[in-house]
Short mmCIF file of C-alpha atoms and ligand atoms in Angstrom, two decimals:
data_model
loop_
_atom_site.label_atom_id
_atom_site.label_comp_id
_atom_site.label_asym_id
_atom_site.label_seq_id
_atom_site.Cartn_x
_atom_site.Cartn_y
_atom_site.Cartn_z
CA MET A 1 109.98 124.20 79.18
CA PRO A 2 112.35 121.87 81.24
CA VAL A 3 113.31 118.85 79.12
CA LEU A 4 115.30 115.94 79.54
CA HIS A 5 117.52 113.63 77.70
CA PHE A 6 118.40 110.07 78.13
CA GLY A 7 120.29 108.03 75.39
CA GLN A 8 117.79 105.22 74.69
CA ALA A 9 114.48 105.44 76.13
CA LEU A 10 111.25 102.96 76.11
CA LEU A 11 108.44 104.54 74.39
CA PRO A 12 104.61 103.21 73.68
CA THR A 13 106.09 102.78 69.95
CA GLY A 14 109.18 100.30 71.99
CA TRP A 15 112.95 101.84 71.91
CA ALA A 16 113.89 105.23 70.44
CA ASN A 17 117.31 106.70 70.77
CA GLY A 18 118.40 109.87 71.42
CA VAL A 19 115.06 110.94 73.23
CA ALA A 20 114.41 114.66 74.73
CA VAL A 21 111.84 114.81 76.56
CA HIS A 22 110.12 118.05 77.83
CA HIS A 23 107.54 118.89 80.37
CA GLU A 24 105.83 120.92 82.29
CA ALA A 25 104.05 121.66 85.65
CA GLY A 26 105.13 117.57 86.50
CA LEU A 27 103.63 116.50 82.74
CA ILE A 28 105.02 115.09 79.45
CA THR A 29 104.67 117.41 76.75
CA ARG A 30 106.73 116.83 74.12
CA VAL A 31 108.95 113.46 73.67
CA GLU A 32 111.40 113.45 70.76
CA THR A 33 113.70 111.43 69.20
CA GLY A 34 116.86 110.63 67.23
CA LEU A 35 119.21 113.63 68.43
CA GLU A 36 122.77 113.36 68.39
CA ALA A 37 124.45 110.82 71.23
CA ALA A 38 126.48 113.85 72.20
CA ALA A 39 123.54 115.56 74.01
CA THR A 40 122.10 112.60 76.14
CA ASP A 41 124.18 111.65 78.92
CA GLY A 42 124.17 107.72 77.20
CA ARG A 43 121.29 106.35 80.75
CA ILE A 44 118.24 103.88 79.18
CA ALA A 45 114.95 105.26 80.51
CA LEU A 46 112.20 103.44 81.20
CA PRO A 47 109.02 104.41 82.29
CA GLY A 48 107.54 103.79 85.73
CA LEU A 49 105.92 101.03 87.39
CA ALA A 50 102.63 101.44 89.54
CA SER A 51 102.53 99.48 91.99
CA LEU A 52 98.60 98.81 92.03
CA HIS A 53 97.44 97.29 95.70
CA SER A 54 99.87 98.36 98.63
CA HIS A 55 98.94 98.30 102.48
CA SER A 56 101.59 100.53 103.70
CA PHE A 57 101.90 99.87 106.71
CA GLN A 58 102.42 96.26 106.82
CA ARG A 59 106.00 97.27 105.22
CA GLY A 60 106.89 97.77 109.67
CA MET A 61 105.75 94.16 110.25
CA ALA A 62 107.93 92.87 107.68
CA GLY A 63 109.75 89.93 108.64
CA LEU A 64 108.48 89.75 111.53
CA ALA A 65 106.08 86.47 110.35
CA GLU A 66 108.20 84.10 109.58
CA ARG A 67 108.55 82.33 112.07
CA ARG A 68 106.04 78.87 112.46
CA GLY A 69 103.73 78.73 115.19
CA GLN A 70 101.79 75.78 117.15
CA SER A 71 99.09 74.69 114.29
CA ASP A 72 99.84 75.00 110.47
CA ASP A 73 100.87 78.39 109.62
CA SER A 74 98.54 79.95 106.47
CA PHE A 75 97.18 83.16 105.73
CA TRP A 76 94.95 83.30 108.34
CA THR A 77 97.42 83.32 111.14
CA TRP A 78 99.55 85.80 109.30
CA ARG A 79 96.64 87.94 109.03
CA GLU A 80 96.16 87.29 113.10
CA VAL A 81 99.92 88.77 113.41
CA MET A 82 99.14 91.15 110.89
CA TYR A 83 96.14 92.66 113.21
CA ARG A 84 98.53 92.73 116.29
CA PHE A 85 101.23 94.98 114.80
CA LEU A 86 97.86 97.18 113.84
CA GLY A 87 96.36 97.68 116.78
CA ALA A 88 100.07 99.91 117.97
CA ILE A 89 99.99 101.87 115.14
CA THR A 90 99.23 105.67 115.57
CA ALA A 91 98.39 108.07 112.67
CA GLU A 92 102.15 109.49 113.49
CA ASP A 93 103.34 106.29 112.46
CA VAL A 94 101.07 105.12 109.46
CA GLU A 95 102.97 108.61 107.90
CA THR A 96 106.42 107.38 108.93
CA ILE A 97 105.99 103.87 107.56
CA ALA A 98 104.09 104.76 104.84
CA ALA A 99 106.43 107.56 103.66
CA PHE A 100 109.69 104.40 104.13
CA ALA A 101 107.64 102.43 101.83
CA PHE A 102 106.95 104.67 99.04
CA MET A 103 110.84 105.97 98.99
CA GLU A 104 111.67 102.34 98.36
CA MET A 105 108.79 101.66 95.98
CA LEU A 106 110.96 105.43 94.24
CA GLU A 107 114.37 103.73 94.69
CA ARG A 108 112.91 100.20 93.38
CA GLY A 109 110.96 101.26 89.99
CA PHE A 110 107.71 101.97 91.06
CA THR A 111 106.70 105.56 90.73
CA ALA A 112 102.54 105.17 91.67
CA VAL A 113 100.87 103.94 94.23
CA GLY A 114 97.50 102.04 94.83
CA GLU A 115 97.12 101.98 98.51
CA PHE A 116 94.43 99.86 99.72
CA HIS A 117 93.35 101.84 102.67
CA TYR A 118 91.16 100.77 105.59
CA LEU A 119 93.07 101.63 108.72
CA HIS A 120 90.68 104.47 109.44
CA HIS A 121 90.46 104.47 113.17
CA GLN A 122 92.43 104.90 116.53
CA PRO A 123 93.14 101.66 117.63
CA ASP A 124 90.30 101.45 120.35
CA GLY A 125 87.96 101.43 117.29
CA THR A 126 86.97 105.43 117.67
CA PRO A 127 86.67 107.45 114.67
CA TYR A 128 88.95 110.22 114.61
CA ALA A 129 87.85 113.25 114.71
CA ASN A 130 88.61 114.25 111.37
CA PRO A 131 87.95 110.23 109.28
CA ALA A 132 90.47 110.97 107.00
CA GLU A 133 93.24 111.21 109.22
CA ASN A 134 94.87 108.54 108.27
CA ALA A 135 94.56 109.18 104.50
CA GLU A 136 95.55 112.84 105.16
CA ARG A 137 98.61 111.11 106.70
CA ILE A 138 99.12 109.03 103.68
CA ALA A 139 99.10 111.93 101.44
CA ALA A 140 102.05 113.78 103.50
CA ALA A 141 103.68 110.68 102.76
CA ALA A 142 102.91 110.61 99.34
CA SER A 143 103.70 114.64 98.90
CA GLU A 144 107.10 114.12 100.72
CA THR A 145 108.54 111.60 98.63
CA GLY A 146 106.86 112.34 95.57
CA ILE A 147 105.39 109.42 94.33
CA ALA A 148 102.04 109.39 92.44
CA LEU A 149 98.98 108.58 94.86
CA THR A 150 95.55 107.14 93.38
CA LEU A 151 93.69 106.81 97.00
CA LEU A 152 91.50 103.66 97.72
CA PRO A 153 89.34 104.45 100.74
CA VAL A 154 88.27 101.13 101.93
CA PHE A 155 84.64 100.12 102.83
CA TYR A 156 84.74 97.46 105.73
CA ALA A 157 81.38 95.92 107.48
CA HIS A 158 81.69 92.97 107.51
CA GLY A 159 84.08 89.97 109.54
CA GLY A 160 83.11 87.18 107.07
CA PHE A 161 80.42 86.22 103.91
CA GLY A 162 76.70 86.97 104.41
CA GLY A 163 76.98 89.70 107.04
CA GLN A 164 79.11 88.30 109.88
CA ALA A 165 79.80 91.00 112.48
CA PRO A 166 83.28 91.95 112.36
CA ASN A 167 86.07 90.58 115.50
CA SER A 168 88.10 92.78 117.62
CA GLY A 169 91.18 92.67 115.22
CA GLN A 170 89.03 94.32 112.51
CA ARG A 171 87.61 97.39 114.73
CA ARG A 172 89.87 99.99 112.80
CA PHE A 173 88.22 99.51 109.58
CA ILE A 174 84.67 99.63 109.89
CA SER A 175 82.29 101.83 108.91
CA ASP A 176 78.67 101.98 107.19
CA LEU A 177 77.18 103.19 103.70
CA ARG A 178 76.94 106.77 105.60
CA GLY A 179 80.48 106.78 107.77
CA PHE A 180 82.12 105.78 104.00
CA ALA A 181 80.45 108.47 102.30
CA ARG A 182 82.02 110.86 105.42
CA LEU A 183 84.94 109.19 104.70
CA MET A 184 85.22 109.44 100.71
CA GLU A 185 84.42 113.21 101.46
CA ALA A 186 86.89 113.73 103.29
CA SER A 187 89.84 112.04 101.31
CA GLY A 188 88.81 113.52 98.60
CA ARG A 189 90.06 116.96 100.50
CA ALA A 190 93.07 115.45 102.17
CA ILE A 191 94.22 114.69 98.85
CA SER A 192 92.94 117.81 96.65
CA GLY A 193 96.40 119.18 97.51
CA LEU A 194 98.32 117.02 96.01
CA PRO A 195 98.96 117.48 91.93
CA GLN A 196 98.01 114.25 90.34
CA ALA A 197 96.72 112.71 92.91
CA VAL A 198 93.18 110.10 92.49
CA LEU A 199 90.69 108.97 94.28
CA GLY A 200 88.88 105.79 93.93
CA PHE A 201 87.00 102.96 96.28
CA ALA A 202 87.55 99.62 97.12
CA PRO A 203 84.93 97.39 98.97
CA HIS A 204 87.46 95.18 101.13
CA SER A 205 86.31 91.66 99.97
CA LEU A 206 83.30 89.64 99.34
CA ARG A 207 83.61 88.83 103.29
CA ALA A 208 83.57 92.89 104.26
CA ALA A 209 80.70 94.35 101.82
CA MET A 210 76.97 92.82 101.48
CA PRO A 211 75.77 92.75 98.00
CA ASP A 212 73.38 95.30 98.79
CA GLU A 213 76.12 97.67 100.03
CA LEU A 214 77.83 96.89 96.72
CA ASP A 215 75.38 97.81 95.05
CA ALA A 216 74.80 100.98 96.92
CA LEU A 217 78.86 101.85 96.55
CA VAL A 218 78.68 101.42 92.55
CA ALA A 219 75.57 103.53 92.29
CA ALA A 220 77.11 106.15 94.79
CA PHE A 221 80.89 106.58 93.25
CA PRO A 222 80.26 106.23 89.65
CA THR A 223 83.78 107.36 88.17
CA GLY A 224 87.42 106.45 89.42
CA PRO A 225 88.99 103.45 89.73
CA ALA A 226 86.87 100.37 91.80
CA HIS A 227 89.11 97.66 93.64
CA ILE A 228 88.68 94.80 95.53
CA HIS A 229 90.12 91.99 97.43
CA VAL A 230 89.18 88.44 95.39
CA ALA A 231 89.12 84.53 94.96
CA GLU A 232 93.18 84.55 96.90
CA GLN A 233 93.22 81.73 99.50
CA MET A 234 90.85 78.57 99.05
CA LYS A 235 88.94 78.77 102.31
CA GLU A 236 87.27 81.96 100.59
CA VAL A 237 86.46 80.30 97.55
CA GLN A 238 84.56 77.09 99.72
CA ASP A 239 83.19 80.03 101.78
CA CYS A 240 81.74 82.04 99.25
CA LEU A 241 80.44 78.71 97.71
CA ALA A 242 78.77 78.03 100.64
CA TRP A 243 77.23 81.18 101.32
CA SER A 244 75.82 81.98 97.43
CA GLY A 245 77.02 79.30 95.17
CA LYS A 246 79.05 80.74 93.05
CA ARG A 247 82.32 80.86 93.43
CA PRO A 248 83.97 84.86 94.48
CA VAL A 249 84.90 85.88 90.77
CA GLU A 250 81.77 84.21 89.50
CA TRP A 251 79.75 85.95 91.65
CA LEU A 252 81.19 89.11 91.11
CA LEU A 253 81.23 89.00 87.48
CA ALA A 254 77.91 87.58 87.36
CA ASN A 255 76.29 90.84 90.01
CA GLN A 256 78.62 93.75 89.74
CA PRO A 257 78.87 96.09 86.34
CA VAL A 258 82.46 94.04 85.98
CA ASP A 259 84.34 96.79 83.65
CA GLU A 260 87.41 98.22 82.63
CA ARG A 261 87.32 100.48 86.11
CA TRP A 262 87.67 97.48 87.77
CA CYS A 263 91.06 96.00 89.27
CA LEU A 264 89.85 92.27 90.93
CA ILE A 265 93.28 92.10 93.71
CA HIS A 266 94.73 88.51 93.44
CA ALA A 267 92.05 86.91 91.82
CA THR A 268 94.31 83.69 92.08
CA HIS A 269 91.77 80.94 91.91
CA LEU A 270 89.89 80.39 88.37
CA THR A 271 88.18 78.07 86.75
CA GLU A 272 88.96 78.45 83.00
CA GLY A 273 85.71 79.75 83.08
CA GLU A 274 86.23 82.78 85.60
CA MET A 275 89.50 83.12 83.48
CA GLN A 276 87.81 84.00 80.05
CA ALA A 277 85.06 85.96 81.44
CA LEU A 278 87.32 88.25 83.59
CA ALA A 279 89.57 88.87 80.32
CA ARG A 280 86.76 89.68 78.40
CA SER A 281 85.57 92.18 81.47
CA GLY A 282 88.13 94.47 80.92
CA ALA A 283 89.22 94.50 84.35
CA VAL A 284 92.40 94.26 85.43
CA ALA A 285 93.74 91.46 87.35
CA GLY A 286 95.75 93.07 90.69
CA LEU A 287 98.41 90.40 91.15
CA CYS A 288 100.67 90.60 93.98
CA PRO A 289 103.58 87.49 93.46
CA ILE A 290 105.79 88.68 96.13
CA THR A 291 103.34 89.34 98.85
CA GLU A 292 101.23 85.81 97.06
CA ALA A 293 103.87 83.37 97.46
CA ASN A 294 104.88 84.80 100.64
CA LEU A 295 101.18 84.28 102.51
CA GLY A 296 100.98 80.75 100.40
CA ASP A 297 97.96 81.70 98.54
CA GLY A 298 98.58 80.06 95.10
CA THR A 299 99.50 80.76 91.75
CA PHE A 300 97.69 82.81 89.33
CA PRO A 301 96.92 81.69 85.69
CA GLY A 302 99.17 84.04 84.04
CA MET A 303 100.08 81.89 80.92
CA ASP A 304 96.38 81.34 79.76
CA PHE A 305 95.33 84.51 81.20
CA LEU A 306 97.63 86.25 78.89
CA ALA A 307 96.50 84.42 75.80
CA SER A 308 92.81 84.68 76.79
CA GLY A 309 93.57 89.06 75.90
CA GLY A 310 93.44 89.04 79.99
CA ARG A 311 94.95 92.52 81.47
CA PHE A 312 96.85 92.80 85.04
CA GLY A 313 99.44 94.64 86.92
CA VAL A 314 101.54 94.47 89.77
CA GLY A 315 101.22 95.76 93.15
CA THR A 316 103.39 95.14 96.62
CA ASP A 317 100.60 94.37 98.57
CA SER A 318 102.54 93.36 102.21
CA ASN A 319 105.54 95.28 100.78
CA VAL A 320 107.17 92.45 102.70
CA GLU A 321 109.86 92.84 99.57
CA ILE A 322 109.71 95.99 97.58
CA SER A 323 111.18 95.67 94.12
CA ALA A 324 109.35 96.06 90.43
CA ALA A 325 111.31 93.59 88.84
CA GLY A 326 111.01 91.65 91.64
CA GLU A 327 107.17 91.63 91.06
CA LEU A 328 107.88 90.80 87.43
CA ARG A 329 110.14 88.46 87.94
CA MET A 330 108.22 86.37 90.65
CA LEU A 331 105.20 86.15 88.26
CA GLU A 332 107.17 85.03 85.61
CA TYR A 333 109.09 82.25 87.90
CA SER A 334 105.68 81.43 89.30
CA GLN A 335 104.05 79.79 85.79
CA ARG A 336 107.77 78.73 84.71
CA LEU A 337 107.35 76.74 88.17
CA ALA A 338 104.11 75.57 87.17
CA ARG A 339 104.09 74.66 83.98
CA ARG A 340 107.53 73.40 83.33
CA VAL A 341 108.22 75.69 80.59
CA ARG A 342 110.30 79.03 80.00
CA ASN A 343 109.39 82.74 78.79
CA ALA A 344 105.81 81.99 80.05
CA MET A 345 104.47 85.05 80.07
CA SER A 346 105.60 86.10 76.96
CA LEU A 347 104.96 85.67 73.05
CA PRO A 348 106.78 83.85 70.14
CA GLY A 349 109.84 86.07 69.46
CA LEU A 350 109.24 88.68 72.01
CA SER A 351 111.30 89.45 74.97
CA THR A 352 109.70 88.28 78.31
CA GLY A 353 110.99 91.35 80.69
CA ARG A 354 109.71 93.24 77.57
CA LEU A 355 106.07 91.61 78.36
CA LEU A 356 105.73 91.45 81.26
CA HIS A 357 106.45 95.39 81.79
CA ASP A 358 104.56 96.95 78.88
CA ARG A 359 101.65 94.84 79.90
CA ALA A 360 101.92 95.91 83.63
CA LEU A 361 102.98 99.36 82.89
CA ALA A 362 99.25 99.23 80.63
CA GLY A 363 97.41 97.32 84.06
CA GLY A 364 98.88 99.36 86.28
CA ALA A 365 98.03 102.74 84.67
CA GLN A 366 93.89 101.39 83.90
CA ALA A 367 94.21 99.92 87.59
CA LEU A 368 95.28 103.43 89.11
CA GLY A 369 93.17 105.95 86.63
CA ARG A 370 96.08 107.82 85.48
CA PRO A 371 98.18 107.99 82.23
CA MET A 372 101.31 106.45 82.24
CA GLY A 373 104.92 105.69 80.26
CA ILE A 374 106.38 107.94 78.44
CA THR A 375 104.09 110.07 76.43
CA PRO A 376 102.77 112.94 76.22
CA GLY A 377 100.11 113.57 79.38
CA ALA A 378 101.30 111.21 81.14
CA ARG A 379 103.27 112.34 84.26
CA ALA A 380 106.92 113.08 83.99
CA ASP A 381 108.16 109.92 85.44
CA PHE A 382 111.55 107.74 84.47
CA VAL A 383 113.96 105.04 86.23
CA THR A 384 117.16 105.33 84.44
CA LEU A 385 119.39 102.23 84.23
CA ASP A 386 122.80 102.52 85.33
CA PRO A 387 124.74 102.18 82.26
CA GLU A 388 127.99 101.57 83.51
CA ALA A 389 126.31 98.54 85.86
CA PRO A 390 128.35 95.15 84.73
CA ASP A 391 124.61 93.51 84.50
CA LEU A 392 124.57 95.62 81.54
CA ALA A 393 127.91 95.39 79.58
CA GLY A 394 127.24 95.71 75.64
CA ARG A 395 123.50 95.58 76.10
CA ASP A 396 120.46 97.85 75.27
CA GLY A 397 117.28 97.75 74.67
CA ASP A 398 115.14 94.87 75.16
CA PHE A 399 118.51 92.73 76.54
CA ALA A 400 118.76 95.79 79.12
CA LEU A 401 115.62 95.50 80.34
CA ASP A 402 115.60 91.22 80.69
CA SER A 403 119.19 92.17 82.43
CA TYR A 404 117.55 94.73 84.78
CA ILE A 405 114.36 92.18 85.08
CA PHE A 406 115.46 89.07 85.84
CA ALA A 407 119.22 89.38 86.51
CA GLY A 408 120.41 92.75 88.49
CA GLY A 409 117.17 93.99 89.49
CA HIS A 410 116.82 97.03 91.43
CA ALA A 411 120.73 97.36 92.27
CA LEU A 412 121.01 98.72 88.53
CA ILE A 413 118.34 101.81 88.83
CA ASP A 414 120.22 104.95 89.04
CA ARG A 415 118.07 108.21 88.84
CA VAL A 416 114.64 108.43 89.07
CA TYR A 417 112.41 111.15 88.35
CA ALA A 418 108.91 111.51 89.84
CA ALA A 419 106.57 114.54 88.19
CA GLY A 420 109.39 115.85 86.09
CA LYS A 421 112.13 116.26 89.35
CA PRO A 422 114.71 113.88 90.40
CA VAL A 423 113.97 112.22 93.10
CA VAL A 424 116.09 109.24 93.61
CA ASP A 425 120.04 109.33 92.54
CA ARG A 426 122.38 106.63 92.17
CA GLY A 427 119.73 104.64 93.74
CA ARG A 428 119.18 106.62 96.78
CA HIS A 429 116.05 109.05 97.63
CA HIS A 430 117.20 112.32 98.50
CA ARG A 431 115.21 112.16 101.33
CA HIS A 432 116.97 108.86 102.46
CA GLU A 433 118.59 109.66 105.39
CA ALA A 434 115.87 111.62 107.14
CA VAL A 435 112.66 108.85 106.27
CA ALA A 436 114.67 106.08 107.11
CA GLU A 437 115.80 107.75 110.61
CA ALA A 438 111.85 108.53 111.20
CA TYR A 439 110.93 105.11 110.19
CA ARG A 440 113.55 103.14 112.75
CA LYS A 441 112.70 104.95 115.55
CA VAL A 442 108.73 103.64 114.75
CA ILE A 443 110.19 100.13 113.91
CA HIS A 444 111.61 99.61 117.31
CA ARG A 445 109.03 100.53 119.39
CA LEU A 446 106.46 98.70 117.44
CA ALA A 447 108.33 95.31 117.04
CA GLY A 448 107.91 94.84 120.88
CA MET A 449 103.99 94.73 119.84
CA ILE A 450 104.13 91.15 118.14
C1 NGQ B 501 94.49 92.82 103.32
N1 NGQ B 501 96.38 91.68 102.45
O1 NGQ B 501 93.35 93.61 103.74
O2 NGQ B 501 96.13 93.20 104.15
C2 NGQ B 501 94.65 91.54 103.43
C3 NGQ B 501 94.35 90.34 104.54
C4 NGQ B 501 92.18 90.15 104.19
C5 NGQ B 501 95.69 90.34 101.79
N2 NGQ B 501 94.94 89.81 101.13
C6 NGQ B 501 93.68 90.71 104.96
N3 NGQ B 501 97.11 90.19 101.28
O3 NGQ B 501 92.79 89.82 103.64
O4 NGQ B 501 91.09 89.70 105.55
ZN1 ZN B 502 95.80 93.75 99.84
#
């Protein structure tokens, strides 16, 4: 049975020295600790984290929406740019861009992704002959790069609260319940060749799915992860109040069986009562700190949510910047800035990096419906740090983890293993050149479309 040795590793029970991890068919079978230092190569191993929320195609427009328009720019004007960009993307492009985004995730601390996939149809809105055409492309990108895929096909039927008609920018997303059932079936086939892939489903938002449709979806798909965007923007809160008399998270908690299988993406704007009820539900708050900052969404009440026992994970969402350490750092800094304190997402005596990393690992695993961490049964996914990096000189354990998250970032990543195989060495994916070259060609063509 193959075995990997690490000088130090972060296990569910804490840091251990002299670690041997046995694995078979991509899964961890046994973890030994306390081995002689000479048996290991001194590297520090972390469990790979989940990017629990990604729209991989948006990686291709990173940097193209940072120019101020004629009126006040907002999330909604960014969305117009995004719709223009996706108008020109072919199925081949979907695969090329996803491969690049997944490769970067692996190079930067993520070994699993939740792809919130809504780009279902051709640019003019006509369905592909295969409803899972683009889902197959995403699965192929996961296969090429080695990332663990949780595919979340998105149900998107309306353009706004109360069943408003979709606009032309949304025509690639739209299905009714029957079309979505076909899409789910075909998506299951699309990922069937990928070991360890998971299928969930995702109503896009309360804007895009009506109450009776949500009920039908929950009845039709009773198991697996359920994700939804909610309460990201104040306009959404106001529109939801006007439509239903309730705020989005309040409405969802009152009208759907929100429990551990659910992941509420963003959940930025919460009253104290909503925040506590969300924490009690056991659902994961899917925070996307870098994207939320980029889009001007607002600040999630992280400190209070943590104190209430709430579960959270992180996602790279728009993929404007892909970095596991960066997401955790942005989350922490958003709280420091808003509350004017230090070590906000932490507990007395604990390392902040450690708390963020442990909680994001657990929340990400729950939201993606897969065991994660350096423990038997989980995929053999490891992110190792370069012990020679100046930022890590004389540091180990939580000081090394804090130095990675708050100082060196992903530049400290050395080798990354996915399902037991080394896919990144000295910070570079083994397919980096080919994946980047294909991406460069596509982006060159698409950049002219905005
Ligand atoms: C999305 N992204 O589906 O890509 C959304 C924007 C929307 C984020 N919410 C579109 N960050 O919510 O209508
Ligand atoms: Zn999103």
